[in-house]
Short mmCIF file of N, CA, C and O in Angstrom, two decimals:
data_model
loop_
_atom_site.label_atom_id
_atom_site.label_comp_id
_atom_site.label_asym_id
_atom_site.label_seq_id
_atom_site.Cartn_x
_atom_site.Cartn_y
_atom_site.Cartn_z
N SER A 1333 -31.13 -61.27 30.98
CA SER A 1333 -31.48 -61.33 29.57
C SER A 1333 -30.28 -61.80 28.75
O SER A 1333 -29.14 -61.64 29.13
N THR A 1334 -30.55 -62.36 27.60
CA THR A 1334 -29.50 -62.89 26.74
C THR A 1334 -28.90 -61.77 25.90
O THR A 1334 -29.42 -60.66 25.82
N ASP A 1335 -27.77 -62.09 25.25
CA ASP A 1335 -27.13 -61.12 24.38
C ASP A 1335 -28.05 -60.69 23.24
O ASP A 1335 -28.09 -59.53 22.87
N LEU A 1336 -28.81 -61.64 22.69
CA LEU A 1336 -29.73 -61.33 21.61
C LEU A 1336 -30.83 -60.37 22.07
O LEU A 1336 -31.17 -59.41 21.38
N GLU A 1337 -31.36 -60.61 23.27
CA GLU A 1337 -32.40 -59.72 23.81
C GLU A 1337 -31.85 -58.32 24.02
O GLU A 1337 -32.51 -57.33 23.73
N GLU A 1338 -30.62 -58.23 24.54
CA GLU A 1338 -30.00 -56.93 24.76
C GLU A 1338 -29.77 -56.21 23.43
O GLU A 1338 -29.99 -55.00 23.31
N GLU A 1339 -29.36 -56.95 22.42
CA GLU A 1339 -29.14 -56.39 21.09
C GLU A 1339 -30.45 -55.86 20.51
O GLU A 1339 -30.49 -54.78 19.93
N GLU A 1340 -31.53 -56.63 20.67
CA GLU A 1340 -32.84 -56.21 20.16
C GLU A 1340 -33.32 -54.96 20.89
O GLU A 1340 -33.89 -54.05 20.28
N GLU A 1341 -33.10 -54.89 22.21
CA GLU A 1341 -33.51 -53.73 22.98
C GLU A 1341 -32.78 -52.48 22.52
O GLU A 1341 -33.38 -51.41 22.36
N GLU A 1342 -31.47 -52.60 22.26
CA GLU A 1342 -30.69 -51.47 21.77
C GLU A 1342 -31.19 -51.03 20.40
O GLU A 1342 -31.32 -49.84 20.13
N GLU A 1343 -31.47 -51.98 19.54
CA GLU A 1343 -31.98 -51.67 18.20
C GLU A 1343 -33.34 -50.99 18.30
O GLU A 1343 -33.61 -50.03 17.59
N ASP A 1344 -34.20 -51.50 19.18
CA ASP A 1344 -35.54 -50.93 19.35
C ASP A 1344 -35.48 -49.49 19.84
O ASP A 1344 -36.31 -48.66 19.46
N GLU A 1345 -34.49 -49.16 20.68
CA GLU A 1345 -34.36 -47.79 21.17
C GLU A 1345 -34.13 -46.82 20.02
O GLU A 1345 -34.62 -45.71 20.03
N GLY A 1346 -33.41 -47.25 19.01
CA GLY A 1346 -33.14 -46.42 17.85
C GLY A 1346 -34.34 -46.26 16.95
O GLY A 1346 -34.32 -45.45 16.02
N LEU A 1347 -35.40 -46.99 17.20
CA LEU A 1347 -36.61 -46.94 16.37
C LEU A 1347 -37.71 -46.09 16.99
O LEU A 1347 -38.81 -46.03 16.44
N SER A 1348 -37.43 -45.42 18.09
CA SER A 1348 -38.49 -44.73 18.83
C SER A 1348 -39.22 -43.68 18.00
O SER A 1348 -40.44 -43.56 18.10
N ASP A 1349 -38.51 -42.93 17.16
CA ASP A 1349 -39.18 -41.93 16.32
C ASP A 1349 -40.12 -42.60 15.34
O ASP A 1349 -41.24 -42.12 15.10
N MET A 1350 -39.68 -43.72 14.76
CA MET A 1350 -40.53 -44.42 13.80
C MET A 1350 -41.74 -45.03 14.50
O MET A 1350 -42.85 -45.01 13.96
N VAL A 1351 -41.54 -45.57 15.69
CA VAL A 1351 -42.65 -46.14 16.46
C VAL A 1351 -43.70 -45.06 16.71
O VAL A 1351 -44.90 -45.29 16.51
N GLU A 1352 -43.27 -43.88 17.11
CA GLU A 1352 -44.20 -42.79 17.36
C GLU A 1352 -44.92 -42.38 16.08
O GLU A 1352 -46.12 -42.08 16.09
N SER A 1353 -44.22 -42.39 14.96
CA SER A 1353 -44.84 -42.05 13.68
C SER A 1353 -45.91 -43.06 13.29
O SER A 1353 -46.98 -42.68 12.79
N VAL A 1354 -45.64 -44.33 13.52
CA VAL A 1354 -46.63 -45.37 13.21
C VAL A 1354 -47.85 -45.19 14.09
O VAL A 1354 -48.99 -45.34 13.62
N LYS A 1355 -47.65 -44.82 15.34
CA LYS A 1355 -48.78 -44.56 16.23
C LYS A 1355 -49.65 -43.43 15.68
O LYS A 1355 -50.88 -43.52 15.69
N VAL A 1356 -49.01 -42.37 15.18
CA VAL A 1356 -49.75 -41.24 14.62
C VAL A 1356 -50.56 -41.69 13.41
O VAL A 1356 -51.74 -41.32 13.27
N VAL A 1357 -49.96 -42.50 12.56
CA VAL A 1357 -50.67 -43.01 11.38
C VAL A 1357 -51.88 -43.83 11.80
O VAL A 1357 -52.99 -43.65 11.28
N LEU A 1358 -51.68 -44.74 12.74
CA LEU A 1358 -52.78 -45.59 13.20
C LEU A 1358 -53.91 -44.75 13.80
O LEU A 1358 -55.09 -44.99 13.54
N GLN A 1359 -53.54 -43.76 14.62
CA GLN A 1359 -54.56 -42.90 15.22
C GLN A 1359 -55.29 -42.09 14.16
O GLN A 1359 -56.50 -41.89 14.25
N SER A 1360 -54.57 -41.64 13.13
CA SER A 1360 -55.22 -40.85 12.08
C SER A 1360 -56.19 -41.70 11.27
O SER A 1360 -57.09 -41.18 10.62
N LEU A 1361 -56.00 -43.02 11.32
CA LEU A 1361 -56.92 -43.94 10.66
C LEU A 1361 -58.10 -44.31 11.57
O LEU A 1361 -58.94 -45.12 11.19
N GLY A 1362 -58.12 -43.74 12.76
CA GLY A 1362 -59.21 -43.98 13.69
C GLY A 1362 -59.01 -45.17 14.61
O GLY A 1362 -59.94 -45.59 15.30
N GLU A 1363 -57.82 -45.71 14.62
CA GLU A 1363 -57.54 -46.87 15.48
C GLU A 1363 -57.21 -46.43 16.90
O GLU A 1363 -56.65 -45.37 17.12
N ASP A 1364 -57.54 -47.28 17.85
CA ASP A 1364 -57.18 -47.08 19.26
C ASP A 1364 -55.88 -47.84 19.49
O ASP A 1364 -55.87 -49.07 19.56
N ILE A 1365 -54.77 -47.10 19.60
CA ILE A 1365 -53.46 -47.76 19.70
C ILE A 1365 -53.26 -48.46 21.04
O ILE A 1365 -52.28 -49.18 21.21
N ARG A 1366 -54.19 -48.28 21.97
CA ARG A 1366 -54.11 -48.98 23.26
C ARG A 1366 -54.86 -50.31 23.23
O ARG A 1366 -54.83 -51.06 24.19
N ARG A 1367 -55.52 -50.57 22.10
CA ARG A 1367 -56.28 -51.82 21.94
C ARG A 1367 -55.30 -53.00 21.94
O ARG A 1367 -54.21 -52.93 21.39
N ASP A 1368 -55.70 -54.11 22.58
CA ASP A 1368 -54.83 -55.28 22.73
C ASP A 1368 -54.16 -55.70 21.43
O ASP A 1368 -52.98 -55.98 21.40
N GLY A 1369 -54.88 -55.74 20.34
CA GLY A 1369 -54.32 -56.19 19.08
C GLY A 1369 -53.36 -55.22 18.42
O GLY A 1369 -52.67 -55.57 17.47
N LEU A 1370 -53.29 -53.98 18.92
CA LEU A 1370 -52.43 -52.97 18.31
C LEU A 1370 -51.30 -52.48 19.19
O LEU A 1370 -50.46 -51.72 18.73
N ILE A 1371 -51.25 -52.91 20.41
CA ILE A 1371 -50.25 -52.38 21.35
C ILE A 1371 -48.82 -52.55 20.81
O ILE A 1371 -48.02 -51.63 20.86
N LYS A 1372 -48.51 -53.71 20.28
CA LYS A 1372 -47.14 -53.97 19.80
C LYS A 1372 -46.97 -53.67 18.30
O LYS A 1372 -45.86 -53.75 17.79
N THR A 1373 -48.04 -53.32 17.62
CA THR A 1373 -47.97 -53.10 16.18
C THR A 1373 -46.99 -52.01 15.78
O THR A 1373 -46.21 -52.20 14.84
N PRO A 1374 -46.96 -50.84 16.42
CA PRO A 1374 -46.00 -49.81 16.00
C PRO A 1374 -44.55 -50.30 16.03
O PRO A 1374 -43.78 -50.01 15.10
N LEU A 1375 -44.19 -51.05 17.04
CA LEU A 1375 -42.83 -51.58 17.11
C LEU A 1375 -42.59 -52.63 16.03
O LEU A 1375 -41.54 -52.64 15.39
N ARG A 1376 -43.58 -53.48 15.77
CA ARG A 1376 -43.43 -54.48 14.71
C ARG A 1376 -43.25 -53.82 13.35
O ARG A 1376 -42.41 -54.24 12.55
N VAL A 1377 -44.02 -52.77 13.08
CA VAL A 1377 -43.91 -52.06 11.81
C VAL A 1377 -42.54 -51.39 11.70
O VAL A 1377 -41.88 -51.48 10.66
N ALA A 1378 -42.09 -50.75 12.76
CA ALA A 1378 -40.79 -50.10 12.75
C ALA A 1378 -39.67 -51.11 12.53
O ALA A 1378 -38.74 -50.86 11.76
N ARG A 1379 -39.76 -52.25 13.18
CA ARG A 1379 -38.75 -53.31 12.98
C ARG A 1379 -38.76 -53.80 11.53
O ARG A 1379 -37.71 -54.05 10.95
N ALA A 1380 -39.95 -53.94 10.95
CA ALA A 1380 -40.06 -54.42 9.57
C ALA A 1380 -39.43 -53.42 8.62
O ALA A 1380 -38.67 -53.81 7.71
N PHE A 1381 -39.71 -52.13 8.79
CA PHE A 1381 -39.10 -51.12 7.94
C PHE A 1381 -37.59 -51.10 8.12
O PHE A 1381 -36.84 -50.97 7.15
N HIS A 1382 -37.15 -51.21 9.36
CA HIS A 1382 -35.71 -51.22 9.63
C HIS A 1382 -35.04 -52.40 8.93
O HIS A 1382 -34.02 -52.25 8.28
N PHE A 1383 -35.63 -53.57 9.05
CA PHE A 1383 -35.08 -54.75 8.42
C PHE A 1383 -35.06 -54.60 6.90
O PHE A 1383 -34.08 -54.93 6.24
N ALA A 1384 -36.15 -54.09 6.33
CA ALA A 1384 -36.27 -53.99 4.88
C ALA A 1384 -35.31 -52.97 4.28
O ALA A 1384 -35.01 -53.04 3.09
N THR A 1385 -34.83 -52.04 5.10
CA THR A 1385 -33.99 -50.98 4.55
C THR A 1385 -32.54 -51.02 5.01
O THR A 1385 -31.77 -50.13 4.68
N LYS A 1386 -32.15 -52.05 5.76
CA LYS A 1386 -30.75 -52.11 6.20
C LYS A 1386 -29.95 -53.02 5.29
O LYS A 1386 -30.50 -53.91 4.64
N GLY A 1387 -28.69 -52.79 5.25
CA GLY A 1387 -27.81 -53.70 4.51
C GLY A 1387 -27.79 -53.50 3.01
O GLY A 1387 -28.15 -52.47 2.50
N ASN A 1388 -27.42 -54.53 2.33
CA ASN A 1388 -27.13 -54.50 0.90
C ASN A 1388 -28.33 -54.20 0.02
O ASN A 1388 -28.86 -55.06 -0.66
N ASN A 1389 -28.75 -52.95 0.03
CA ASN A 1389 -29.85 -52.50 -0.82
C ASN A 1389 -31.12 -53.33 -0.63
O ASN A 1389 -31.82 -53.61 -1.60
N ASN A 1390 -31.39 -53.73 0.59
CA ASN A 1390 -32.61 -54.51 0.84
C ASN A 1390 -33.86 -53.78 0.37
O ASN A 1390 -34.82 -54.41 -0.04
N ILE A 1391 -33.84 -52.43 0.44
CA ILE A 1391 -35.02 -51.70 0.01
C ILE A 1391 -35.28 -51.93 -1.47
O ILE A 1391 -36.41 -52.04 -1.91
N PHE A 1392 -34.21 -52.04 -2.27
CA PHE A 1392 -34.38 -52.32 -3.69
C PHE A 1392 -35.06 -53.67 -3.87
O PHE A 1392 -36.00 -53.79 -4.65
N TYR A 1393 -34.62 -54.67 -3.16
CA TYR A 1393 -35.22 -55.99 -3.27
C TYR A 1393 -36.67 -55.99 -2.78
O TYR A 1393 -37.52 -56.66 -3.34
N CYS A 1394 -36.92 -55.22 -1.74
CA CYS A 1394 -38.28 -55.10 -1.21
C CYS A 1394 -39.19 -54.49 -2.27
O CYS A 1394 -40.27 -55.01 -2.55
N TYR A 1395 -38.76 -53.39 -2.89
CA TYR A 1395 -39.56 -52.75 -3.95
C TYR A 1395 -39.72 -53.68 -5.14
O TYR A 1395 -40.79 -53.77 -5.72
N ALA A 1396 -38.66 -54.36 -5.51
CA ALA A 1396 -38.72 -55.27 -6.65
C ALA A 1396 -39.72 -56.38 -6.38
O ALA A 1396 -40.54 -56.73 -7.23
N TYR A 1397 -39.70 -56.91 -5.18
CA TYR A 1397 -40.63 -57.97 -4.81
C TYR A 1397 -42.07 -57.46 -4.84
O TYR A 1397 -42.96 -58.09 -5.41
N LEU A 1398 -42.28 -56.28 -4.23
CA LEU A 1398 -43.64 -55.74 -4.18
C LEU A 1398 -44.15 -55.39 -5.57
O LEU A 1398 -45.35 -55.48 -5.82
N SER A 1399 -43.27 -55.02 -6.47
CA SER A 1399 -43.71 -54.62 -7.81
C SER A 1399 -44.21 -55.81 -8.64
O SER A 1399 -44.96 -55.62 -9.59
N ILE A 1400 -43.81 -57.02 -8.26
CA ILE A 1400 -44.27 -58.18 -9.03
C ILE A 1400 -45.50 -58.85 -8.42
O ILE A 1400 -46.03 -59.77 -8.98
N LEU A 1401 -45.94 -58.34 -7.28
CA LEU A 1401 -47.14 -58.92 -6.66
C LEU A 1401 -48.40 -58.52 -7.37
O LEU A 1401 -48.59 -57.57 -7.96
#
């Protein structure tokens, strides 16, 4: 695997609690988290939240953007 893949794997390991939380939310909405279209969704959501909240106040920019939609 490449350095980027290894870096992503390490980052994903730190998201395990969030991934599990997203699974709980999906299940509470009646979704089957084993369904083909949802298998990778919890990790994608966790990565999106991680990206939106890391670094130079990205969460502020995310909220600001969403508030104008």
